Structures are given as C-alpha cells and as structure tokens.
Coordinates of C-alpha atoms and ligand atoms in Angstrom, one line a residue:
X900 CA 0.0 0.0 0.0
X901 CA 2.6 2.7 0.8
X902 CA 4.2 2.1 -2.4
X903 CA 1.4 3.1 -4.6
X904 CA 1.6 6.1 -6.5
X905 CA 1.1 9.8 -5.6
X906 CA -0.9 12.1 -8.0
X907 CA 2.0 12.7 -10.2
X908 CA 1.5 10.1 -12.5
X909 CA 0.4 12.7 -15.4
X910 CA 4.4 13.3 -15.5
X911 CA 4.8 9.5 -17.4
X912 CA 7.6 8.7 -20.1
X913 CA 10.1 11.5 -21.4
X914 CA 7.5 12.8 -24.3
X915 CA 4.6 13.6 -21.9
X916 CA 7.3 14.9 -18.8
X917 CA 8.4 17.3 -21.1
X918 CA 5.5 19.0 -22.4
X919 CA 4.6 19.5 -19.6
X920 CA 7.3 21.8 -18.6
X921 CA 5.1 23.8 -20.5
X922 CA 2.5 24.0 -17.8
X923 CA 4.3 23.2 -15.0
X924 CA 7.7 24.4 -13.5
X925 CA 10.7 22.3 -13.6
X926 CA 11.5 22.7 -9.9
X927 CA 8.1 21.1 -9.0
X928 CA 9.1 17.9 -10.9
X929 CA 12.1 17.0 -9.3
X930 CA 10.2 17.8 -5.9
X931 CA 7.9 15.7 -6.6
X932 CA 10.5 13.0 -7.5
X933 CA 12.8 13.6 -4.8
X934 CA 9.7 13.4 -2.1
X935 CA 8.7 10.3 -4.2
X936 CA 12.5 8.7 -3.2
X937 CA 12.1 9.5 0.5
X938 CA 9.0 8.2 0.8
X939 CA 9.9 4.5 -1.2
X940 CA 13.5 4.4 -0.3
X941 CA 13.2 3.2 3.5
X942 CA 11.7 0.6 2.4
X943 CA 13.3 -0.6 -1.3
X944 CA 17.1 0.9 -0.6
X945 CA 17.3 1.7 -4.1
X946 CA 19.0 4.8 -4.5
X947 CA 22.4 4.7 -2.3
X948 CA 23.5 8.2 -3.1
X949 CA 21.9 11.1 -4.0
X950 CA 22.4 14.8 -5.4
X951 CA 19.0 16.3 -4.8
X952 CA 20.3 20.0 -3.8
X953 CA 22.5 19.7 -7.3
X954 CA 19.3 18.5 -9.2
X955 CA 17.1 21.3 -7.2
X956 CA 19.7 23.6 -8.3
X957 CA 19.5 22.5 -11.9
X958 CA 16.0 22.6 -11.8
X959 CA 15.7 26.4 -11.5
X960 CA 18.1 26.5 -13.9
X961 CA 15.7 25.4 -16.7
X962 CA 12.8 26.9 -15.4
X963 CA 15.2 30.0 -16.0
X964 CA 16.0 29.5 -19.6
X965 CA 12.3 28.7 -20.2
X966 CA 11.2 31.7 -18.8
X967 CA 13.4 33.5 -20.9
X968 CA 10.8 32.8 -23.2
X969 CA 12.2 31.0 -26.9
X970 CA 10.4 31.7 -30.1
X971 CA 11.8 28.4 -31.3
X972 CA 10.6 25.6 -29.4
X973 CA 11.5 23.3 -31.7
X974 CA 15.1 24.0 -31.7
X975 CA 15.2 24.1 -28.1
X976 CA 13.5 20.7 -28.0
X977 CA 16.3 18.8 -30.2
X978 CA 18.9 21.0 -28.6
X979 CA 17.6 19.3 -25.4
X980 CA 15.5 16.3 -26.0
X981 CA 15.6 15.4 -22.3
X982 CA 15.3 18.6 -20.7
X983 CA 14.4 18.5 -17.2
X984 CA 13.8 15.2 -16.8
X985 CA 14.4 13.2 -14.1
X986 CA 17.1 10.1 -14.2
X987 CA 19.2 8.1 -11.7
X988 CA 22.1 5.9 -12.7
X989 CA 23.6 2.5 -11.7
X990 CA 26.1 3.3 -9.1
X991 CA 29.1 1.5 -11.1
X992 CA 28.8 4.4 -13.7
X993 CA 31.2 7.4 -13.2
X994 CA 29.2 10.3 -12.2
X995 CA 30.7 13.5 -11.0
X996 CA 30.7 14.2 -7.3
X997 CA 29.2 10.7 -6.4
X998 CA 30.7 7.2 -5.3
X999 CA 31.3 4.3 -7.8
X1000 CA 32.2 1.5 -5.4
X1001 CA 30.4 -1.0 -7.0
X1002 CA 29.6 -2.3 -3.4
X1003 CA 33.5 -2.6 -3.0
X1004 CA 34.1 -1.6 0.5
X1005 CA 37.7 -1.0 -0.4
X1006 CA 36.4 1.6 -3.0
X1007 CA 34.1 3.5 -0.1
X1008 CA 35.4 6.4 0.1
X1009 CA 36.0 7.2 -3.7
X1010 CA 34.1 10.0 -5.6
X1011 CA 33.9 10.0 -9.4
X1012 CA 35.6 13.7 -10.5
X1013 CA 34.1 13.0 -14.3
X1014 CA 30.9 11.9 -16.0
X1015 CA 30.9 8.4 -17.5
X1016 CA 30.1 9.2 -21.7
X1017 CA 26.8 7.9 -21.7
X1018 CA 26.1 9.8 -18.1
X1019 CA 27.5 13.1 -19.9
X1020 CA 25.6 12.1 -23.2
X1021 CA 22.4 12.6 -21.5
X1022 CA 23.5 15.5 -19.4
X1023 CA 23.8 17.7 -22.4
X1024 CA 20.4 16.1 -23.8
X1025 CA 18.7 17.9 -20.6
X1026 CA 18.3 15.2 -18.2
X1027 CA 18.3 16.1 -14.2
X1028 CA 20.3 12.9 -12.4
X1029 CA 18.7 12.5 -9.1
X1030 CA 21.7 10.2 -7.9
X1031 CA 22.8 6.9 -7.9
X1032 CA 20.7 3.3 -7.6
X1033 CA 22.4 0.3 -5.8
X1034 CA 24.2 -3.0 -7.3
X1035 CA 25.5 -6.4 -6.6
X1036 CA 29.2 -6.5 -5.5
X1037 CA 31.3 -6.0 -9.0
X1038 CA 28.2 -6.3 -10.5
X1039 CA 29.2 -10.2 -11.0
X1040 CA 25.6 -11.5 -9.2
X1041 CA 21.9 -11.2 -9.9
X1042 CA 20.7 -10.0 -6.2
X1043 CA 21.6 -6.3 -5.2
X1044 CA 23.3 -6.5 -2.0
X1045 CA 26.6 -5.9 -1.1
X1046 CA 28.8 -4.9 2.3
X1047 CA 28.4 -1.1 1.2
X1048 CA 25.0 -0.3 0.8
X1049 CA 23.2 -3.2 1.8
X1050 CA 20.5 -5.3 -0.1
X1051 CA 18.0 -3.6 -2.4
X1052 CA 14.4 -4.9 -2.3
X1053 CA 11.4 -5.5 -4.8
X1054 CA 8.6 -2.8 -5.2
X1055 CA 5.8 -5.6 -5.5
X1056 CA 7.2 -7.6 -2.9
X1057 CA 9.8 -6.5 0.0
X1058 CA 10.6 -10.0 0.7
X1059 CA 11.8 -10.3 -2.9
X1060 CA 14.9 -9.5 -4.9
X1061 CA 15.4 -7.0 -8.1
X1062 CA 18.0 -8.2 -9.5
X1063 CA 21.4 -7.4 -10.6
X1064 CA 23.4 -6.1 -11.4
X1065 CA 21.3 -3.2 -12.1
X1066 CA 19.3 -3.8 -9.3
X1067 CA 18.7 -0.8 -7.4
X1068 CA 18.2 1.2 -11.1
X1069 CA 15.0 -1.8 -12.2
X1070 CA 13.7 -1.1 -8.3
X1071 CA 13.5 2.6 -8.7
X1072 CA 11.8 2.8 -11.8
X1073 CA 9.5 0.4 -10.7
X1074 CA 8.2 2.2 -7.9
X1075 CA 8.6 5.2 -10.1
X1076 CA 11.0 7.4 -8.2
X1077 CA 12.9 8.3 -11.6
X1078 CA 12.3 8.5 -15.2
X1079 CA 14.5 6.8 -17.1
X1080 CA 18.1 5.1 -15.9
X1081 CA 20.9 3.5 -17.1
X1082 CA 22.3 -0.1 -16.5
X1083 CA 24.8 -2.0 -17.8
X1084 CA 24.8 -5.8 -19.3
X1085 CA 27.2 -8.6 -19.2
X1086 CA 25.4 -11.7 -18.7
X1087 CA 21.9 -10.0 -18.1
X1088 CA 22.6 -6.9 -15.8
X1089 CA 20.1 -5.0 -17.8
X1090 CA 17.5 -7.6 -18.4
X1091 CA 17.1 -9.4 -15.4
X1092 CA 16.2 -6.4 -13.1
X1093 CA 14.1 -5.5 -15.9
X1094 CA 12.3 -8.6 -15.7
X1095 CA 12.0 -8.7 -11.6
X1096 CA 10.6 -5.3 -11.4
X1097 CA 8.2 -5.3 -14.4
X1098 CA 10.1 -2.4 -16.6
X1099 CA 11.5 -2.3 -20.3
X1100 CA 15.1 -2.6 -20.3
X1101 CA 17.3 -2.8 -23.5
X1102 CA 20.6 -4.2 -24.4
X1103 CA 21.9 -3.0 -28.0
X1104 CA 23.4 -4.6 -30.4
X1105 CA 27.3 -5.0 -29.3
X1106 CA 29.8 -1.8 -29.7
X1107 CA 27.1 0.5 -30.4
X1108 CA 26.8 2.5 -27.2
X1109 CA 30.2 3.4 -25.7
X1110 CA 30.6 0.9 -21.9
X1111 CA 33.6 3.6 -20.2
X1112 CA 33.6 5.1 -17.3
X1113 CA 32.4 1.9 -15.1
X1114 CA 34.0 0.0 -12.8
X1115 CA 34.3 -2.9 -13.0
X1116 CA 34.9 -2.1 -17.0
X1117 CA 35.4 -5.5 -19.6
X1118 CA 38.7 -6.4 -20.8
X1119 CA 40.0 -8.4 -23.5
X1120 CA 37.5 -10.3 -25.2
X1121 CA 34.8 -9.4 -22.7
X1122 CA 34.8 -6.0 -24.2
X1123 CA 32.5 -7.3 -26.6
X1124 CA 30.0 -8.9 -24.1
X1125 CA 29.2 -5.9 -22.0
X1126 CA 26.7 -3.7 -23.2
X1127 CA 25.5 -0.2 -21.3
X1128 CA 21.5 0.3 -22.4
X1129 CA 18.8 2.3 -21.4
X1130 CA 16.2 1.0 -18.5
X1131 CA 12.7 2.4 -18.2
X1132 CA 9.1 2.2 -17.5
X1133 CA 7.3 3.4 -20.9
X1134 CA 8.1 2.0 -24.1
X1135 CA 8.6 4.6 -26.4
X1136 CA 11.3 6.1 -23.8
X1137 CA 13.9 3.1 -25.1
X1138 CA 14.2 4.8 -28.4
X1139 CA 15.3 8.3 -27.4
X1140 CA 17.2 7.1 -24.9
X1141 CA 19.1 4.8 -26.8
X1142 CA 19.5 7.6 -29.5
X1143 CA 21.2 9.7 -27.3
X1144 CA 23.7 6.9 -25.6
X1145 CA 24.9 6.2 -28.9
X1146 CA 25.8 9.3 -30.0
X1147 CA 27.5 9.5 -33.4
X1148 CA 27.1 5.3 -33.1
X1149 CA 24.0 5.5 -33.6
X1150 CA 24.2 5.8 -37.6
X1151 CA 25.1 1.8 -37.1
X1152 CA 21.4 1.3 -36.3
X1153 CA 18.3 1.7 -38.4
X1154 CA 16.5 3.9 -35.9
X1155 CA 14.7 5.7 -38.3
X1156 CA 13.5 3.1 -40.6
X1157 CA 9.3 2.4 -40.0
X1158 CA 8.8 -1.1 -38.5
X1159 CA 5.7 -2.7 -39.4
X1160 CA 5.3 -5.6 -37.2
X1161 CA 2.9 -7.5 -40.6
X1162 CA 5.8 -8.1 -41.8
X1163 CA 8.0 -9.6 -39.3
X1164 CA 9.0 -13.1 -39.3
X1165 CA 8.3 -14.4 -35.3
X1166 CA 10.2 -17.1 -33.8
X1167 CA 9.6 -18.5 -30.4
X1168 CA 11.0 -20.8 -27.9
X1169 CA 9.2 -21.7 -24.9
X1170 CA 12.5 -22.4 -23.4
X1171 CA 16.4 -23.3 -23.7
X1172 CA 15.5 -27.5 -24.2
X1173 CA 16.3 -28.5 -20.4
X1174 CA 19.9 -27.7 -19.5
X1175 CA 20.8 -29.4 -16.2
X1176 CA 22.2 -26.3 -14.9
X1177 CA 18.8 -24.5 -15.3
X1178 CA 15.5 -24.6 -13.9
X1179 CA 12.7 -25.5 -15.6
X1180 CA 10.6 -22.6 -16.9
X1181 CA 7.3 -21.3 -14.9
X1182 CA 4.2 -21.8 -15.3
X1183 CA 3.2 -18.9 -15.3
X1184 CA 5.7 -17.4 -17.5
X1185 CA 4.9 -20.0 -20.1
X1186 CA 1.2 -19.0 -19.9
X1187 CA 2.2 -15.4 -20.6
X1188 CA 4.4 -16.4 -23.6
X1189 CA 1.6 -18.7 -25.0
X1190 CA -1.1 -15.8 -25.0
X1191 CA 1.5 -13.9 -26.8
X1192 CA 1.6 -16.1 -29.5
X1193 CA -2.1 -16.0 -29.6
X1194 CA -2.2 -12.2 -29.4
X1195 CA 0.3 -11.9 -32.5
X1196 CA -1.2 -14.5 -34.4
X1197 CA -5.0 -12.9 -33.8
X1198 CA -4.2 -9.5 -33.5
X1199 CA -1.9 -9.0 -36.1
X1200 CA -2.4 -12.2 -38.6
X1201 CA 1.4 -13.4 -38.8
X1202 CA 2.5 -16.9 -38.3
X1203 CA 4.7 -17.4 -35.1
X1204 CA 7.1 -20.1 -36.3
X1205 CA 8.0 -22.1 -33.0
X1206 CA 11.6 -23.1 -33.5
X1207 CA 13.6 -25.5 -31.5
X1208 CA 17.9 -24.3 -31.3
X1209 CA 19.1 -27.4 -29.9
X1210 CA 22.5 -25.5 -28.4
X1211 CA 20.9 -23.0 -26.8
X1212 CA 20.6 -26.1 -24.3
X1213 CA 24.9 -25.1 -23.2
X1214 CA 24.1 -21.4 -22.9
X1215 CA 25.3 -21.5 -19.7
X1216 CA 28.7 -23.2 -20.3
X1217 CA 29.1 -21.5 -23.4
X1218 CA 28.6 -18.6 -21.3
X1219 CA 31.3 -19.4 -18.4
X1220 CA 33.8 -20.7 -21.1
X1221 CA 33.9 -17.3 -23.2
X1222 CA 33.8 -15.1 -20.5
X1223 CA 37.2 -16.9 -18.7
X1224 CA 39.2 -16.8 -22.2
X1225 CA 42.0 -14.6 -21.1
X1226 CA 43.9 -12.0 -23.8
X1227 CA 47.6 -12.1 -23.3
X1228 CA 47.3 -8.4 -22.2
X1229 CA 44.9 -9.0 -19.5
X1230 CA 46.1 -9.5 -16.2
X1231 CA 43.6 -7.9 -14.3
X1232 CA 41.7 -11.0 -12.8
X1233 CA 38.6 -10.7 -11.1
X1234 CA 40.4 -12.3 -7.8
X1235 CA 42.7 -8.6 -8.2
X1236 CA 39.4 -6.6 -8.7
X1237 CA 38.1 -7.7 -5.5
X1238 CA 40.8 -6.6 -3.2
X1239 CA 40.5 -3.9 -5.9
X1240 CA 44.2 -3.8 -6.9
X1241 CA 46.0 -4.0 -3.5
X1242 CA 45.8 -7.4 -1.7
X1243 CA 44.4 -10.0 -4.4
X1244 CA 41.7 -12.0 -2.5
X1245 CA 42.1 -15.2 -1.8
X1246 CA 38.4 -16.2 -2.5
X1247 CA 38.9 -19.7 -0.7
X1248 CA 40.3 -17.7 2.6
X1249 CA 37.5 -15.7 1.8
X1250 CA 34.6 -17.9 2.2
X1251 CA 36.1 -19.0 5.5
X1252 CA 35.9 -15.3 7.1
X1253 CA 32.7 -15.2 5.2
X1254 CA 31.6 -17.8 7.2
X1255 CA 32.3 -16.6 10.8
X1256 CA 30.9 -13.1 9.7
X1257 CA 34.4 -11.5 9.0
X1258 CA 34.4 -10.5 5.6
X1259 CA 34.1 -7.7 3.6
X1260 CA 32.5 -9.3 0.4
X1261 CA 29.0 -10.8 0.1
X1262 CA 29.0 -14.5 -0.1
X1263 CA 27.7 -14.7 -3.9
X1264 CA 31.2 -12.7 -5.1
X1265 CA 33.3 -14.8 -3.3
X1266 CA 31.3 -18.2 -4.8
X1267 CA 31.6 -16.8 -8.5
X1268 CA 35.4 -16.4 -8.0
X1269 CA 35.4 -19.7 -6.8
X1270 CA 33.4 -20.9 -9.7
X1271 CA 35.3 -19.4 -12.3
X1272 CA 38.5 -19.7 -11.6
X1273 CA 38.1 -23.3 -9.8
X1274 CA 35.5 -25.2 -10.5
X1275 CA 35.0 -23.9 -14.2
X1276 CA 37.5 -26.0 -15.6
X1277 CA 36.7 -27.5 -19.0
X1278 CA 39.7 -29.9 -20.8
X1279 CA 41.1 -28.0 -23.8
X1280 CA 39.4 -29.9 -25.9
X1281 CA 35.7 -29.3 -24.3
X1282 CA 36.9 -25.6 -24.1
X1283 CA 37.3 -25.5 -28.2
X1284 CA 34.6 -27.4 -28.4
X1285 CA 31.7 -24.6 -26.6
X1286 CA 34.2 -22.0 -28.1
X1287 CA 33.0 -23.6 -31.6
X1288 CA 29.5 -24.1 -30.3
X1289 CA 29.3 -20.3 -29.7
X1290 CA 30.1 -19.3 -33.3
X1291 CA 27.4 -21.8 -34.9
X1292 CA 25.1 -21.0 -32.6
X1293 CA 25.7 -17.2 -33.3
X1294 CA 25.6 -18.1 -37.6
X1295 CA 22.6 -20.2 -36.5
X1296 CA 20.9 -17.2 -35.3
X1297 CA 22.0 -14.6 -37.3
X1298 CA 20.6 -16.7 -40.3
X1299 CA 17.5 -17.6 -38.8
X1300 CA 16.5 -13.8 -37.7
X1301 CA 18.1 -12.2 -41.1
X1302 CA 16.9 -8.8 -41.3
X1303 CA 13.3 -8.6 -40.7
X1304 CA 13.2 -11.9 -37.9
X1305 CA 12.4 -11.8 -34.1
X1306 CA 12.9 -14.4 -31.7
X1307 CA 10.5 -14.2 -28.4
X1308 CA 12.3 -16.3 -25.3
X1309 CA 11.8 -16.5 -21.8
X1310 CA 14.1 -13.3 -19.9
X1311 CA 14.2 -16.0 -16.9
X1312 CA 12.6 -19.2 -15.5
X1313 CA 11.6 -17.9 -12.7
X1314 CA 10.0 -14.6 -11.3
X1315 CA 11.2 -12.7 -8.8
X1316 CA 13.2 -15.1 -6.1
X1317 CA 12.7 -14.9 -2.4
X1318 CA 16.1 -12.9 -1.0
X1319 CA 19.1 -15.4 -0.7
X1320 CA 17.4 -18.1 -2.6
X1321 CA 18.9 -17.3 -6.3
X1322 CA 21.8 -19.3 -4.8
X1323 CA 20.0 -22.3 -5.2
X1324 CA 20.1 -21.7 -8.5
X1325 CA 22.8 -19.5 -9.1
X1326 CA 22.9 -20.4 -13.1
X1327 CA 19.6 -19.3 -14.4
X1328 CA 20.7 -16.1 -15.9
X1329 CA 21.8 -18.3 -18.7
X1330 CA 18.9 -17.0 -20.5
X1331 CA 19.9 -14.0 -20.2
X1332 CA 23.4 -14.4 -20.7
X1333 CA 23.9 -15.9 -24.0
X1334 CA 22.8 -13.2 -26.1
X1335 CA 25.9 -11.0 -24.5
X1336 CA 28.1 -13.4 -26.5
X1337 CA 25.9 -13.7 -29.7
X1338 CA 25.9 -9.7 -29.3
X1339 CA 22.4 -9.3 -30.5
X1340 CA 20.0 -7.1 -29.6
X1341 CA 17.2 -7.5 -27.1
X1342 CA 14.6 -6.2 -24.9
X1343 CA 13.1 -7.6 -21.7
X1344 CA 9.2 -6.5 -22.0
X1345 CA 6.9 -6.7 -18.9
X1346 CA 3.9 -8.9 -20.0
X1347 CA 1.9 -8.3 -16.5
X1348 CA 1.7 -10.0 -13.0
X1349 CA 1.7 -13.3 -11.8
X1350 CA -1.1 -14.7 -9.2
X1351 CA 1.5 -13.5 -6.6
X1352 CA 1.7 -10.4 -8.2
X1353 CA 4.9 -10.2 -9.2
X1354 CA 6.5 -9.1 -12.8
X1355 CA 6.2 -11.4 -15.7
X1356 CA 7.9 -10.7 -18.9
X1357 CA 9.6 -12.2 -22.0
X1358 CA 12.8 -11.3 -24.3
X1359 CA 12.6 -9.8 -27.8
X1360 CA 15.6 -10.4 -29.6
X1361 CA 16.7 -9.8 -33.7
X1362 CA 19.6 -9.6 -35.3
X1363 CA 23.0 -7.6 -35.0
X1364 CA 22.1 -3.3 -35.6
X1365 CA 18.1 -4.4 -35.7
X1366 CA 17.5 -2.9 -32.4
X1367 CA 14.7 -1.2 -33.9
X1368 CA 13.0 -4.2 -34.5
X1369 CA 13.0 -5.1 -30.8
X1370 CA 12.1 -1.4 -29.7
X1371 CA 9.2 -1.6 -32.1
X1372 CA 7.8 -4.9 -30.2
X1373 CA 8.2 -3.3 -27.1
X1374 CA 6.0 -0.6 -27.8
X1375 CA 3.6 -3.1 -29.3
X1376 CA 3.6 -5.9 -26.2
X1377 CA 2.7 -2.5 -24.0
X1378 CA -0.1 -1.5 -25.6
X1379 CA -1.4 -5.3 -26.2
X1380 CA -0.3 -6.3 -22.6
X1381 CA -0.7 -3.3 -20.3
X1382 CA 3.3 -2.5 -19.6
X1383 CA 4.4 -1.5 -16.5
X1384 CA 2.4 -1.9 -13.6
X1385 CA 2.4 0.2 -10.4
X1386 CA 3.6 -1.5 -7.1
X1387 CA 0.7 -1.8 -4.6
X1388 CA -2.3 -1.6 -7.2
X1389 CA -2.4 -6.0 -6.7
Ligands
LIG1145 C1 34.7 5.3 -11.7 O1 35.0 4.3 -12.6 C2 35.7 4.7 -13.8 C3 35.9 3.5 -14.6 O2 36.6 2.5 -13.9 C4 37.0 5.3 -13.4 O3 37.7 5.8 -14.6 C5 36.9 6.4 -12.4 O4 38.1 6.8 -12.0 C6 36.1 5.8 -11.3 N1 35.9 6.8 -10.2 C7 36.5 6.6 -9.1 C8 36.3 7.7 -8.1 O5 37.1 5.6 -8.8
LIG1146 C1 31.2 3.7 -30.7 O1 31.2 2.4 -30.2 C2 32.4 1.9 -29.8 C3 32.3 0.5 -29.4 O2 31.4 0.4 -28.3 C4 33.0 2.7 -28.7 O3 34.3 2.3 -28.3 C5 33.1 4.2 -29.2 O4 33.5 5.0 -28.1 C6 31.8 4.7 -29.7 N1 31.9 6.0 -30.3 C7 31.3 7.0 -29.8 C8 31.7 8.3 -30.5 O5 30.5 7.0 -28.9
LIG1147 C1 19.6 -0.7 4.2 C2 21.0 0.0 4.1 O1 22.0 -0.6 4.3 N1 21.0 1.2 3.6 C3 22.2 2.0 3.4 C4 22.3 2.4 2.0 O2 23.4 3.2 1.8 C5 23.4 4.4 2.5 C6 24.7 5.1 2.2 O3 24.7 5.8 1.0 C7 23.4 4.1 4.0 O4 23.3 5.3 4.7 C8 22.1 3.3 4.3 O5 22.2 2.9 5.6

C-alpha cells in the first residue's frame, strides 16, 4: 500500500514529462521526484546516493531558460531532448561528485571527479540525475546486495529481490522514483532487473553504445559482451534514450527506418531445451508467452514459427567458457578486482571469514570467483569445443533472424526469487546471458503480474544493428499487454 503512486502520475515517459514543462515548473518535478524517493526508499534501498540540492539547483536552472521565453521551441527541443527530466544511474557508472564502489568496500570512500560518456551524453540532452541506484558487488551477481549499501528490495514484494546487477536502477523505476536510468549488461545486468521489477530494459546490439567510465569495466575479449542500455518504465522512452547513448554510433542502427510488425517473421521458444544447470521454466511465465503467440497471431495475422535451437541447451557453459578466455594483455583477474588492486583475494580464505561473519564481500562474489577460476575448468578440448558451439550457434541465429526476424524467449525461469534463494540456482541467468556473446540485440518486455503479483515478462531479440525491431515490439507488447504496472495496485 505505501508504495502506490502519488498524483504525479500525469508526468509519465520523457515525451509527456516534457510537455509539460510547459504547464508546470521544472523545480516542482524534481520535488515531486525527490519526495517520491524518501517516501519509497526506506523501504526498497534503491537509490544509495543522492544529489537532490545539485538536481534542485539544476532545476531552476531550466525553469530560467524557459522563462526567458524562446520563439523556437522546436530547436530548443532537439537541442535538449531530455530537458528537465528526471534520471538516476547505476552506481558503477562514473558520475561527478558521487561514489562508484560497485559495493566494493575497499572503493568507499571514492568519488567520481568525471561523468561516464553515456552519463554526460544525457546531461547535455537535458536530463536532471537524481543520484545513484544500488548493485550487486562488482556487478558479478543477480541479487543487489553488497557490504556497502546493503540489499535492495522488490517494489511488488519486499521479501523479494530486483535483480542485478542493475538492481537498485529496475527497483527505482519500478516504484517510479525516476524516469528513465541506465544499467549495464554482461550476462543479463540489464535484463534481469528489468524482468524482476516489471520495466522495459534494452541491451543494444554489441559496440554501439560506448561501456567507459564503469568500474568494474570489460577487458579483453569481454569487451564485446558488455553492453550499457537504457532502463525504463514506458516503451517509447527506449528509443530516445538509446539515440542519445549512442551518440555518433547511432548511424550503425536503423532507428529511423518504419517497422511494421505485418511483416516480421516471429520465432519463439518456450525455453532453452532443459539444460541441467537450469530450472525449468514457470508456469506462469509459459502461460504469458503462449497468449502472446495467440495475441500476435490474432491481433496482427502473422504466423509465429516455433523453432527448437538445440545448443541454446549449453548457454550456460558456453557462457562461463567465453567469459574466462583470457587476452595475453589482460592480467587484471577478477580475484585482483576484488581486493581492488591492492591485496588480491584469496576467495577460498575468503569464504572462511565469510563464514564466521568477517568478511568484507558478500557470499555470492566470493562463490563466483570460486566458480570461475576453480571449478569452471573445461579440458582443452571441451573448451574449443563450446568456443566452436558459440560461433554456430551465433551463424545459427543470425541466419534464422536475417533482417526482418524476431525471436521471443523466456528473460528468466523464474519470477522474482525470495532474498538469498537465487543461490540455489545461481545459473539461471543463462537465459539472459547468452545473447551478450551472440551480441544481438534484445529487450526484456513486462507482459503483466503473476497470481503472486509479481513481474512477468519475455525477451525480444533480432539480429546484429536491428534494435529497432525489438524497440518496435516493445512498444507493441505495451499496448497489447498493459506494460508497466504500479507496485501496490495488486
Ligand atoms: C569510476 O569508474 C571509472 C571506470 O573504472 C574510473 O575511470 C573512475 O576513476 C572511477 N571513479 C573513481 C572515483 O574511482
Ligand atoms: C562507438 O562504439 C564503440 C564500441 O562500443 C566505442 O568504443 C566508441 O567509443 C563509440 N563511439 C562514440 C563516439 O560513442
Ligand atoms: C539498508 C541499508 O544498508 N541502507 C544504506 C544504503 O546506503 C546508505 C549510504 O549511501 C546508507 O546510509 C544506508 O544505511
């Protein structure tokens, strides 16, 4: 109940916010948001830092230059696309005058001095940063808790996580105490929050929209897994945002060509064909994904070719084994990145201080280190082998999706887990995470609530640079679905 929404709902995705400038002053906005924070935050720990009195400041600041009065409003408008609007920002993102730890506590007491690009990017576009949303500890696990800012919990149920390792960004949205946000993606990051807390998040198409200024950054070959996107809770705010996080990159994309969804080709699979590692898919979920396909078929009159992509099955070792290849030129493990390049932790000595309470890293950073550099160990030969896998699978898909193709697939088997529990199944982002190494774009859609009245929600993916194929969907499965919810209306 005290997460449902105050009156301010008329301010909804970026278009309608900033029209409304017109009738309203800037400076009420950002009240309204910042009151919106306190009131949600004791209870969801989303945001960990803030900058309200620099966003209050900033705030006058446009209500100045509109009052100045502008015979062009159209020029001031693609000047500033985003101009007073309300945003926070993952905490592992540089941001000036605010911490990016990434939950490290050896990183505490560090604050950025510079904007990460994308952060800056949508600076200049007009966009008022509120302050930063909580994450998972080096951003390396799908709950958002760590020893710096404690755990982050679920809008629709407190008892539940959000995700990582955008965590705290997906909460915040959710209970709609920002706009729009930024997240990051390496085996899911964006997506999976998305999912948990019922929003739209988007992961381009690979080495599109510029990853620096993060911590922890990729290296090596993992450069072209990690993708930065834009989270948010309307549709047709992916498109803008993704326009300006591009920047000049954005020519690689067919933004402005008209989609019409007629003439898509749809693909679906119900689910990845029963790896081991994985558990089985919902119910629910595969209700939602079925009525779907009866929505597009009926609605729209296309065939939805159900299609069965037998390695999809290894995602999660194809996963594991391209993310440990090593370039010669990269030392940096993640063991180093821990004791964040003093001490390198010893994650075995870890787990044992873990254990009577003494250390400084949460329990599901320690166990991935473990897990990657231990237990992860393939024979050469099985190594090549998912290494080969991975490039088949990828011609496999790029094929199949072509130009004008979209595959539908679950974002996760599961909705949103009790706290603690995702380490009983700690590989299920393998869902998620495969498309990082086909670099394709995708975007995690909210298809409603479950009984329990938590998120549900499905991936969109097409091939490489046809993000606007995905973004199209999205705005389509909102309007035939309902998009995002609000917290506390079940
Ligand atoms: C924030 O992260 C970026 C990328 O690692 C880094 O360049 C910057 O120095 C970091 N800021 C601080 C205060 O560590
Ligand atoms: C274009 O994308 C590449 C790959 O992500 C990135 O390194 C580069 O900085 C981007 N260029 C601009 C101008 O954003
Ligand atoms: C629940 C919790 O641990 N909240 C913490 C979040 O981080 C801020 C620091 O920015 C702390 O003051 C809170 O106690």
């Amino acid at each position: 109940m005290l997460l449902s929404l105050p009156s301010f709902h008329i301010f909804t995705s970026i278009y309608n916010l900033v029209s409304a400038l017109l009738q309203v002053k800037c400076i009420e906005v950002i009240e309204t948001y910042i009151e919106r924070i306190r009131q949600v935050n004791p209870l969801i720990n989303a945001v960990v830092k803030d900058r309200f009195e620099a966003a209050l400041q900033e705030a006058h600041q446009v209500d100045k230059l509109l009052s100045e009065g502008h015979d062009d409003e159209e020029a001031l408008q693609e000047k500033f696309p985003f101009l007073g609007v309300p945003i926070t920002i993952k905490e592992a993102f540089a941001i000036h005058g605010l911490p990016n730890t990434s939950g490290l506590v050896n990183r505490r007491n560090l604050i950025s001095m510079s904007d990460a690009t994308v952060v800056s990017r949508l600076k200049q576009a007009g966009a008022i940063p509120l302050g930063v949303t909580n994450c998972s500890e080096l951003c390396m696990w799908f709950e958002s808790s760590n020893r710096v800012y404690g755990r982050t919990n679920n809008a629709y149920n407190l008892e539940c996580i959000v995700g990582g390792s955008s965590g705290g960004e997906g909460c915040i949205l959710a209970a709609a105490g920002s706009v729009i946000g930024i997240g990051s993606d390496i085996g899911g990051s964006i997506r999976m929050p998305a999912f948990f807390n019922g929003i739209f998040g988007h992961k381009p198409t690979t080495g599109v929209v510029p990853n620096d200024g993060q911590f922890p950054n990729a290296l090596g070959i993992r450069t072209n897994f990690l993708c930065t996107g834009p989270m948010c809770r309307y549709a047709e705010d992916l498109e803008p945002m993704l326009r300006v996080m591009a920047g000049p990159n954005v020519t690689k994309l067919k933004l402005d060509e008209k989609v019409s969804l007629q003439n898509i080709k749809f693909y679906f699979m119900e689910h990845d064909g029963g790896s081991v590692f994985v558990s089985p898919v919902d119910k629910e979920i595969l209700q939602a994904q079925r009525k779907l396909v009866k929505n597009l078929e009926t609605e729209l009159g296309v065939q939805v070719q159900n299609v069965a992509i037998h390695k999809m099955k290894y995602s999660f070792q194809i996963w594991s084994v391209m993310m440990s290849f090593k370039d010669s030129d990269e030392q940096v493990a993640f063991t180093d990145m821990l004791g964040d390049h003093g001490k390198p932790v010893w994650p075995s000595w870890e787990l044992v201080k873990w254990m009577v309470g003494m250390s400084s890293h949460t329990l599901p950073a320690i166990g991935k280190i473990l897990l990657l550099n231990k237990l992860v160990k393939y024979s050469p030969k099985t190594n090549a082998k998912l290494a080969s896998m991975a490039q088949s699978l990828r011609t496999e898909m790029v094929n199949l999706l072509g130009e004008d193709g979209v595959l539908l697939y679950p974002s996760h088997p599961v909705v949103a887990p009790r706290h603690h529990t995702p380490l009983g199944m700690p590989f299920n982002f393998a869902y998620t995470a495969i498309f990082n190494i086909l670099g394709l774009p995708v975007t995690q859609c909210p298809l409603g609530l479950s009984k329990e009245g938590l998120p549900l929600g499905i991936q969109v993916v097409a091939g490489p640079h046809n993000d606007h194929l995905t973004l199209a969907m999205a705005r389509y499965l909102e309007k035939s679905f309902g998009g995002w919810v609000r917290p506390g209306t079940c």
